[in-house]
Tab-separated table of C-alpha atoms in Angstrom:
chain	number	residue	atom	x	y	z
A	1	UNK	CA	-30.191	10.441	0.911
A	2	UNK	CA	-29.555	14.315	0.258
A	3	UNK	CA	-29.101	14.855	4.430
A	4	UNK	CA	-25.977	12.451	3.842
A	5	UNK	CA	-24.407	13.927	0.860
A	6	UNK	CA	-20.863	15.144	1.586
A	7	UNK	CA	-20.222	12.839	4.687
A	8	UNK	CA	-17.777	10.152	4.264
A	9	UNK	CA	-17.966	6.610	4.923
A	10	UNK	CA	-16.201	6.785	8.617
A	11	UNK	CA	-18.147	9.166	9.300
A	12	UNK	CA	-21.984	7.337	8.513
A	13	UNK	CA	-20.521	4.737	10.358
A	14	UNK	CA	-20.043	6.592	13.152
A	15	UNK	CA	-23.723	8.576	13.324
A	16	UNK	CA	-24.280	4.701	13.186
A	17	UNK	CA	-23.015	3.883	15.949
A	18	UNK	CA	-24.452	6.972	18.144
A	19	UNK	CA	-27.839	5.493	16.865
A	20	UNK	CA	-28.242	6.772	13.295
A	21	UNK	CA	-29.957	4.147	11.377
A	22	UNK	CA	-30.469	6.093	8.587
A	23	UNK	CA	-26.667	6.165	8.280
A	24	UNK	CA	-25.964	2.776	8.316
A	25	UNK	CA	-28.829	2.903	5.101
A	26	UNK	CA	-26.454	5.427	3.247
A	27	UNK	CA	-23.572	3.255	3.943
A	28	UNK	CA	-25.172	0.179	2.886
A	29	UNK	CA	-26.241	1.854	-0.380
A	30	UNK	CA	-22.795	3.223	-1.301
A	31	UNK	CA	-20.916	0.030	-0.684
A	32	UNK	CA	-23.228	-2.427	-1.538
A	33	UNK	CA	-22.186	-3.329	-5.338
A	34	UNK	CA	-18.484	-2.927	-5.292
A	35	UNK	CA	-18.788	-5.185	-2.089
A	36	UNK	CA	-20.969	-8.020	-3.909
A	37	UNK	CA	-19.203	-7.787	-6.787
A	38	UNK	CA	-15.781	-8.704	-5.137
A	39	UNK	CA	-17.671	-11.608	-3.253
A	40	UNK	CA	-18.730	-12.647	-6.340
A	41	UNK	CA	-15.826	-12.538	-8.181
A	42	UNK	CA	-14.220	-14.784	-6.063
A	43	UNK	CA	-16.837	-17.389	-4.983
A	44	UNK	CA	-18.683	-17.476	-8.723
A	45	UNK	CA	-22.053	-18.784	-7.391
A	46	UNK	CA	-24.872	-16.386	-6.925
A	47	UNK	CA	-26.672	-17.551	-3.424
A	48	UNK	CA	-22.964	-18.398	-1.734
A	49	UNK	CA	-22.335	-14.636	-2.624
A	50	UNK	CA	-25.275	-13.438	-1.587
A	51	UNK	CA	-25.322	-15.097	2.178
A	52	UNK	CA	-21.734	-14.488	2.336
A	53	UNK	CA	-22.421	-10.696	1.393
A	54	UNK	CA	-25.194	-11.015	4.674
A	55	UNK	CA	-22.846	-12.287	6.796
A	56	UNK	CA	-20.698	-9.622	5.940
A	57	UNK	CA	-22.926	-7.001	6.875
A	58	UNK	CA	-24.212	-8.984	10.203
A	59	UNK	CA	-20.417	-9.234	11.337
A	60	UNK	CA	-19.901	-5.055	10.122
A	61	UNK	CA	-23.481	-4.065	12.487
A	62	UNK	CA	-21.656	-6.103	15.474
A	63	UNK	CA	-18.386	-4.624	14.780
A	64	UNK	CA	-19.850	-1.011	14.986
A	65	UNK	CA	-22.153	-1.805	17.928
A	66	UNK	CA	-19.286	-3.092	19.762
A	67	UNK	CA	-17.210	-0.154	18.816
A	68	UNK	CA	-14.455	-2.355	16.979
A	69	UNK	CA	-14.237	0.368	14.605
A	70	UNK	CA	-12.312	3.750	14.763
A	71	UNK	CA	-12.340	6.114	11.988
A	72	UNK	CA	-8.852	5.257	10.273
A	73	UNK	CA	-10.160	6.854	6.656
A	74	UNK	CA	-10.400	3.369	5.520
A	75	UNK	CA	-13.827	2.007	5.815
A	76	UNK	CA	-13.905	0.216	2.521
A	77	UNK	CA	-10.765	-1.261	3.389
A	78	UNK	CA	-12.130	-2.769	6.387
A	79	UNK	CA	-15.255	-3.938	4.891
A	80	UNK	CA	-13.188	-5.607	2.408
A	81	UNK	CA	-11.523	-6.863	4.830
A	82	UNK	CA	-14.462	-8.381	7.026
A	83	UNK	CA	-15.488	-9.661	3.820
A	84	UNK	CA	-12.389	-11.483	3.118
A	85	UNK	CA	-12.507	-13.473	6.414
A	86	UNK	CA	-16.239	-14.455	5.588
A	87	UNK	CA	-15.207	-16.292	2.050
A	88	UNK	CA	-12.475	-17.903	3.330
A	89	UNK	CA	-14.317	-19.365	6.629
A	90	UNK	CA	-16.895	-20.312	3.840
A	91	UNK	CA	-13.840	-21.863	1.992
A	92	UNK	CA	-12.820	-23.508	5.389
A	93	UNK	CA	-16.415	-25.184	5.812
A	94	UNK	CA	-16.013	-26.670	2.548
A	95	UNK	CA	-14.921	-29.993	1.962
A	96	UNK	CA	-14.103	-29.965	-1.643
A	97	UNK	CA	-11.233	-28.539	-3.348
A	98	UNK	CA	-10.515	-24.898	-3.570
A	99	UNK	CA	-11.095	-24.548	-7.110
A	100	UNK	CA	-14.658	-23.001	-7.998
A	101	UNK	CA	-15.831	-24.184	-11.426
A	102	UNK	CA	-17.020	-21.721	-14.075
A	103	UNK	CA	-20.338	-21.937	-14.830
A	104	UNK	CA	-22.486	-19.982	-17.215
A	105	UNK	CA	-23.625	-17.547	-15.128
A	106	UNK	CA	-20.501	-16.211	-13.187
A	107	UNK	CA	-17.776	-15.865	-16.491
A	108	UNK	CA	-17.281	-12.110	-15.507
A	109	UNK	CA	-18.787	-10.829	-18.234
A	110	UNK	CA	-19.912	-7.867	-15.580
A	111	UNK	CA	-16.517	-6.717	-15.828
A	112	UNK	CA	-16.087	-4.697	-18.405
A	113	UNK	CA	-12.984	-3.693	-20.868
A	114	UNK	CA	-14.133	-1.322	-23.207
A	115	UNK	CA	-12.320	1.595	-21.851
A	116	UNK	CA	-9.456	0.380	-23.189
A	117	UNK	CA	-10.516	-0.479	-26.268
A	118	UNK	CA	-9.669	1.164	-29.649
A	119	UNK	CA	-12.168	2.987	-31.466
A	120	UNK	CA	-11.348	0.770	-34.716
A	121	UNK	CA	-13.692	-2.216	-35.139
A	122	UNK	CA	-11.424	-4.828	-36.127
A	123	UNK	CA	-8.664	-4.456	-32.672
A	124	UNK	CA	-11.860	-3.982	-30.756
A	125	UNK	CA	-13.119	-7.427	-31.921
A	126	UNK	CA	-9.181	-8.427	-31.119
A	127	UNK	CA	-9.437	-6.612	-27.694
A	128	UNK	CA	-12.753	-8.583	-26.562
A	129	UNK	CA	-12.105	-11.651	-27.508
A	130	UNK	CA	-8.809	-11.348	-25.915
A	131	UNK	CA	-10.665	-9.827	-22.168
A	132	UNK	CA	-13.447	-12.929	-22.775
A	133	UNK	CA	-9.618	-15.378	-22.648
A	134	UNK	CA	-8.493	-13.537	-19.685
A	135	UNK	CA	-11.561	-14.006	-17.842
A	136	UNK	CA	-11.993	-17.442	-18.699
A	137	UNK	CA	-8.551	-17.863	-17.346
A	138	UNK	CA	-8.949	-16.082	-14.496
A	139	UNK	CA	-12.127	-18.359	-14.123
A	140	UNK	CA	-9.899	-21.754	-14.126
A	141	UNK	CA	-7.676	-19.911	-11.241
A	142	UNK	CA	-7.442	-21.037	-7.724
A	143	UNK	CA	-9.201	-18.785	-5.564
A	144	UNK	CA	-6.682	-17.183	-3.423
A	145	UNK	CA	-4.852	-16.350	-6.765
A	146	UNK	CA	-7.686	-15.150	-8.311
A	147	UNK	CA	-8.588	-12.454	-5.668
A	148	UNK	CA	-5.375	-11.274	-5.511
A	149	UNK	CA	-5.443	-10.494	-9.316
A	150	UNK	CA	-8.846	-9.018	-9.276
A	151	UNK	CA	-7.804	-7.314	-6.275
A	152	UNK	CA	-4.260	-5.859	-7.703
A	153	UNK	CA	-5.736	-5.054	-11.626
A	154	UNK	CA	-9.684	-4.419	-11.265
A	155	UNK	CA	-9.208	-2.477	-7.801
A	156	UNK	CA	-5.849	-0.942	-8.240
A	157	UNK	CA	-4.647	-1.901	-4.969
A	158	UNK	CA	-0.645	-2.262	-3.654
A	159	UNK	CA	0.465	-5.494	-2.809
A	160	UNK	CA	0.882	-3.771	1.021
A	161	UNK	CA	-3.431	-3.370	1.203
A	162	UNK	CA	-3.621	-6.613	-0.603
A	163	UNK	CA	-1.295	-8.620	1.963
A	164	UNK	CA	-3.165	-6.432	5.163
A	165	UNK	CA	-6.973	-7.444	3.321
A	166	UNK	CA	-6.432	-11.021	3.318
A	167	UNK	CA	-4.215	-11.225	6.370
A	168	UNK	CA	-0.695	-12.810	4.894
A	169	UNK	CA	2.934	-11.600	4.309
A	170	UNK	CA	3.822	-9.137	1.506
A	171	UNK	CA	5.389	-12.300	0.038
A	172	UNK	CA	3.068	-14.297	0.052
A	173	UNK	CA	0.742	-11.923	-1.830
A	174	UNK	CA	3.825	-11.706	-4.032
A	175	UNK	CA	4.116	-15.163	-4.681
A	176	UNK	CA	-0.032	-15.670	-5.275
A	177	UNK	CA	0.016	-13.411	-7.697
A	178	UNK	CA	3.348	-14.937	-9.320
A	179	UNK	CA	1.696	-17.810	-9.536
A	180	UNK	CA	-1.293	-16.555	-11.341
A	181	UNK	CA	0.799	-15.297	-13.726
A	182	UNK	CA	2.289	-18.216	-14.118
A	183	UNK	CA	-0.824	-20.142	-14.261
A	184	UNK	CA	-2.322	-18.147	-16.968
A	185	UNK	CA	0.547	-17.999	-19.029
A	186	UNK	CA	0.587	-21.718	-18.960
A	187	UNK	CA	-3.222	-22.045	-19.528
A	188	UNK	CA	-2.730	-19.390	-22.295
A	189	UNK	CA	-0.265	-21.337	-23.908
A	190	UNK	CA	-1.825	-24.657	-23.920
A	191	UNK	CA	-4.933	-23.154	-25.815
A	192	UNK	CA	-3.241	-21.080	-28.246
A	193	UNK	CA	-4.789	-18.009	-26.831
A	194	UNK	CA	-2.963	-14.529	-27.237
A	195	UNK	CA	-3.183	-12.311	-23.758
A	196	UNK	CA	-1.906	-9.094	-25.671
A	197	UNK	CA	-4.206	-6.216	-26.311
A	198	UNK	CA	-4.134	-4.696	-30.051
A	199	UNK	CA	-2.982	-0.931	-30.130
């Protein structure tokens, strides 16, 4: 909406909370995607996403209308944040093991690579086939060690806001991503498939 255009995010969530709901519409609109897509990255099945992206938003409404939230400049950050407790409650209430099967649907082919892809043909045919491997890894990862890389790579974020999203140590954000690493070297290795972009 044009009346919203400038404001920040704290700040439609605060005209929320005085009573705005046209605010809380703007908000919802900016942050709805990137929010989805991070659920989805790390639960890879379409309707889990999608009622844990509702719960989000039912548990962010309460939040505000119980004014747990004070403009800190990091509303996305807390979002995330609320969103990160809802997957891993969902993860909680689920009796089989943490590892979320790839499926046709969810291979992360919605992330996309091609900005860093050379303008010749043949290392761009290198450089996709090499981001299809490295999401098809990614896919095989557990899924506290693949949020942390989507977290760290796809969202640029330090390993301080990843460790304060997800609610563990510095270290242990550390040593989830280590092991990702690890794990996809391994993987890589055992499949004969090169990680290394073309120049």
């Amino acid at each position: 909406m044009k009346k919203f255009e400038g404001m920040t995010d704290e700040s439609l969530a605060l005209l929320y909370v005085k009573g705005n709901n046209s605010a809380f519409d703007e908000l919802l609109a900016r942050t709805q995607s990137k929010l989805f897509t991070y659920i989805m990255f790390v639960v890879h099945d379409h309707d889990v996403a999608d009622d844990i992206f509702q719960e989000t938003f039912v548990k962010v409404i309460t939040k505000l209308q119980h004014g747990q939230y004070t403009d800190s400049g990091k509303f996305q950050f807390w979002l995330t944040r609320i969103a990160h407790n809802c997957i891993m409650d969902w993860y909680r209430q689920q009796q089989s093991r943490h590892i979320v099967e790839p499926n046709q649907e969810n291979d992360l082919q919605n992330l996309s690579g091609a900005s860093i892809m050379d303008s010749f043909r043949e290392s761009e045919m290198v450089n996709e086939q090499v981001l299809v491997d490295v999401k098809r890894i990614m896919d095989a990862l557990p899924a506290t060690q693949r949020e942390v890389v989507y977290m760290r790579f796809f969202q640029e974020l330090s390993f301080k806001e990843i460790a304060e999203l997800t609610n563990v140590s510095i270290n242990t954000a550390l040593g989830r991503m280590r092991y990702a690493m690890i794990n996809m070297r391994r993987m890589a290795k055992n499949h004969d498939i090169e990680l290394a972009l073309q120049a």
